[in-house]
XYZ file of C-alpha atoms in Angstrom:
250
model
C -21.684 1.408 -25.946
C -21.437 -0.063 -22.676
C -18.686 0.449 -20.682
C -18.019 -2.472 -17.920
C -16.521 -2.007 -14.361
C -13.663 -4.019 -14.552
C -12.980 -1.643 -18.179
C -13.196 1.512 -15.271
C -11.276 -0.391 -12.863
C -8.214 -1.407 -15.352
C -8.361 2.335 -16.645
C -8.200 3.911 -13.112
C -5.562 1.779 -11.897
C -3.298 1.540 -15.157
C -3.772 5.942 -14.605
C -1.749 5.292 -11.675
C 1.144 2.996 -13.694
C -0.539 -0.098 -11.606
C -0.540 -3.377 -13.691
C -1.659 -6.705 -13.402
C 0.934 -9.293 -11.654
C 1.578 -11.298 -15.561
C 1.793 -7.394 -17.151
C 4.666 -6.379 -14.680
C 7.897 -5.473 -17.000
C 10.820 -3.531 -16.004
C 9.477 -0.445 -16.365
C 6.400 -1.327 -13.946
C 8.763 -2.299 -11.302
C 10.711 0.992 -11.095
C 8.312 2.756 -8.703
C 7.874 3.153 -5.279
C 4.316 4.077 -4.601
C 4.716 3.959 -0.562
C 6.426 6.803 0.896
C 6.773 8.828 4.024
C 8.563 12.233 4.769
C 8.942 14.491 8.004
C 5.529 15.440 7.986
C 4.544 12.374 10.169
C 7.313 9.807 10.741
C 10.092 9.683 8.103
C 12.883 11.344 8.390
C 13.488 13.269 4.930
C 12.072 16.083 3.337
C 9.381 15.739 -0.364
C 12.360 17.296 -2.508
C 14.993 15.020 -0.522
C 12.738 11.992 -1.955
C 11.748 13.513 -5.326
C 15.723 13.587 -6.036
C 16.982 10.501 -4.484
C 14.190 8.902 -6.843
C 15.709 10.379 -9.478
C 19.127 9.673 -9.264
C 17.838 5.767 -8.603
C 16.156 6.329 -12.010
C 12.799 5.292 -10.668
C 9.729 6.314 -13.511
C 7.360 7.097 -10.729
C 6.968 7.837 -6.674
C 3.909 8.096 -4.156
C 3.952 10.284 -1.412
C 1.836 8.181 0.993
C 1.520 9.858 4.291
C -0.243 8.955 7.055
C -3.737 10.060 7.981
C -6.296 10.285 10.089
C -9.708 11.940 9.944
C -9.439 15.099 11.619
C -5.306 15.862 9.420
C -6.310 19.287 8.840
C -2.437 19.555 7.337
C -3.188 17.491 4.659
C -4.243 20.129 1.828
C -1.173 21.923 3.029
C 0.942 18.910 2.501
C -1.128 18.010 -1.157
C 0.051 21.427 -2.191
C 3.670 20.765 -1.578
C 3.588 17.484 -3.448
C 2.403 19.290 -6.226
C 4.823 21.670 -6.916
C 7.187 19.071 -6.182
C 5.604 17.191 -9.044
C 5.071 20.015 -11.524
C 8.914 20.785 -11.102
C 10.263 17.247 -11.919
C 9.864 16.376 -15.802
C 11.489 12.878 -15.270
C 9.735 11.564 -12.273
C 6.267 11.040 -12.093
C 5.329 12.487 -8.516
C 1.874 11.526 -6.770
C -0.327 12.656 -3.715
C -0.835 10.100 -1.953
C -2.550 9.102 1.631
C -1.759 5.825 3.895
C -5.340 5.389 5.927
C -5.448 2.675 8.814
C -9.031 0.395 9.042
C -10.999 1.544 11.522
C -13.548 -1.632 11.342
C -14.020 -4.788 9.316
C -17.761 -3.007 8.046
C -19.439 0.478 7.468
C -17.391 3.597 7.392
C -14.111 1.610 7.640
C -11.438 3.920 6.425
C -9.600 6.536 8.804
C -9.879 9.240 6.451
C -12.176 11.920 5.518
C -13.836 12.500 1.638
C -11.318 15.658 1.268
C -8.477 13.764 2.198
C -9.482 10.861 -0.384
C -9.890 13.602 -3.035
C -7.197 14.894 -3.136
C -5.532 11.950 -3.495
C -4.187 10.636 -6.910
C -3.324 7.322 -4.713
C -5.430 5.947 -1.867
C -3.339 3.326 0.433
C -5.282 1.291 2.899
C -3.443 -0.545 5.704
C -4.217 -2.545 8.972
C -2.402 -1.061 11.447
C -3.385 -1.580 15.034
C -6.738 -3.747 15.664
C -9.386 -1.782 17.027
C -11.385 -3.394 19.949
C -15.339 -2.592 18.843
C -15.461 -0.104 21.779
C -13.373 2.311 20.989
C -10.256 1.465 22.168
C -7.368 -1.178 20.582
C -6.732 -4.691 21.397
C -3.012 -6.023 22.661
C -1.070 -7.374 19.868
C 0.670 -9.519 23.409
C -2.947 -10.343 24.109
C -3.550 -12.044 20.699
C -2.004 -15.645 19.832
C -0.872 -16.273 16.138
C -4.348 -17.725 14.381
C -6.477 -14.992 16.281
C -4.245 -12.285 14.939
C -4.308 -13.825 11.444
C -8.195 -13.905 11.610
C -8.407 -10.566 12.589
C -6.286 -8.554 10.592
C -7.647 -10.986 7.790
C -10.806 -9.761 8.441
C -9.751 -5.589 8.783
C -8.202 -6.250 5.257
C -11.309 -7.408 3.212
C -12.988 -4.591 5.342
C -10.917 -2.054 3.253
C -11.157 -4.364 0.444
C -14.840 -4.255 0.368
C -15.755 -1.029 1.929
C -13.348 1.656 1.561
C -12.566 3.922 -0.940
C -8.934 2.804 -1.731
C -6.954 2.500 -4.962
C -4.307 -0.297 -2.707
C -4.296 -2.315 0.217
C -0.737 -1.535 1.763
C 1.074 -4.326 2.908
C -1.100 -7.100 3.498
C -0.658 -9.414 6.947
C 1.596 -7.076 7.576
C 1.347 -6.843 11.369
C 1.191 -10.375 11.518
C 4.243 -11.425 9.388
C 6.685 -9.371 11.558
C 5.074 -11.001 14.748
C 4.632 -14.521 13.665
C 6.311 -15.255 9.640
C 4.126 -15.941 6.995
C 0.538 -15.031 6.588
C -1.581 -17.744 6.362
C -1.481 -18.631 2.804
C -5.495 -19.427 2.745
C -6.414 -15.979 4.408
C -3.575 -14.646 1.829
C -5.411 -15.883 -1.128
C -8.862 -15.084 -0.031
C -7.652 -11.375 0.176
C -6.101 -10.931 -3.127
C -9.140 -12.579 -5.058
C -11.211 -10.644 -3.405
C -9.305 -7.609 -4.007
C -9.002 -8.472 -8.211
C -12.992 -8.854 -7.533
C -13.333 -4.711 -5.652
C -10.693 -3.363 -8.640
C -8.056 -2.965 -5.200
C -4.438 -3.515 -6.432
C -2.530 -4.988 -3.373
C 0.825 -4.064 -2.320
C 4.281 -5.802 -2.642
C 6.496 -4.568 0.704
C 9.262 -6.269 0.939
C 9.426 -4.178 4.018
C 6.841 -6.861 5.872
C 7.469 -9.849 3.648
C 9.376 -12.721 5.707
C 9.930 -14.117 2.241
C 9.097 -12.706 -1.498
C 8.589 -15.777 -3.215
C 5.741 -17.000 -1.485
C 3.780 -13.968 -1.934
C 4.825 -13.716 -5.796
C 3.539 -17.283 -6.151
C 0.356 -16.735 -5.013
C 0.623 -13.568 -7.112
C 1.395 -15.792 -10.503
C -1.737 -17.832 -9.673
C -4.289 -14.825 -8.360
C -2.833 -12.307 -11.112
C -3.880 -8.770 -8.963
C -3.557 -5.684 -9.863
C -0.210 -4.896 -7.853
C 1.736 -1.691 -6.035
C 4.823 -2.188 -5.428
C 6.645 0.312 -2.672
C 8.852 0.101 0.297
C 7.402 1.979 3.197
C 10.280 4.502 2.779
C 10.679 6.459 6.018
C 14.749 6.379 5.476
C 16.468 7.496 1.957
C 18.078 4.073 2.481
C 15.202 2.258 1.932
C 14.116 4.257 -1.153
C 13.751 1.727 -4.058
C 14.667 -1.450 -2.100
C 11.235 -2.949 -2.743
C 11.714 -2.245 -6.613
C 14.910 -3.738 -7.035
C 14.108 -6.880 -5.086
C 11.221 -7.610 -7.129
C 13.410 -6.540 -10.162
C 15.351 -9.220 -9.082
C 13.150 -12.203 -8.309
C 11.550 -11.681 -11.478
C 14.620 -11.791 -13.624
C 14.500 -8.027 -14.706
C 17.459 -6.497 -12.703
């Protein structure tokens, strides 16, 4: 029997607990799959966040530390997360990373194959805009349409060319500066993610308004991941709570 690529993708994302938007229920929303610790720019330890997740009744969490290709510390970090996972019987704990876009095509992800291979879940994100000459563009020098176009192209590059499970906070850089990301561009990102078998993150940390993004999810029905981009304990579970309320699961 021949197994279709769509079936393989569905099984892989389902193993991570990721579902199509139309399949979400209260249990599927009880997760936080985007968290940072003191290893990079977070304020808390792995164990502190596991304990807090347990207190909130979260079903699963993912430690998705910022990485670069030369992050030699990642193997130790992954081992620490796996130790916490082995000791946690009631909260599923995943090893992950968040790697930024380096370009729009070719070798686009700022993470080594070793880092990607050590992860249960890989997030690709657009944080800075490369200028194509080894430097970075200054956001202050970009008008809104130009910024939207660049972020759109970098996001598509991640979805099309990178080994990622989730596109983190799509349109996030634009949205923090100019409000809602252009709907036509977000629609194309979601449609491409569906075609490529990549989940789209619902990240209330970056969305100026949640409902328009959820309406696009209803229309396109991508695989989705729920993540608060946790750096402090008070941010843990925020996205879960807001999404559950918006979908009537609260």
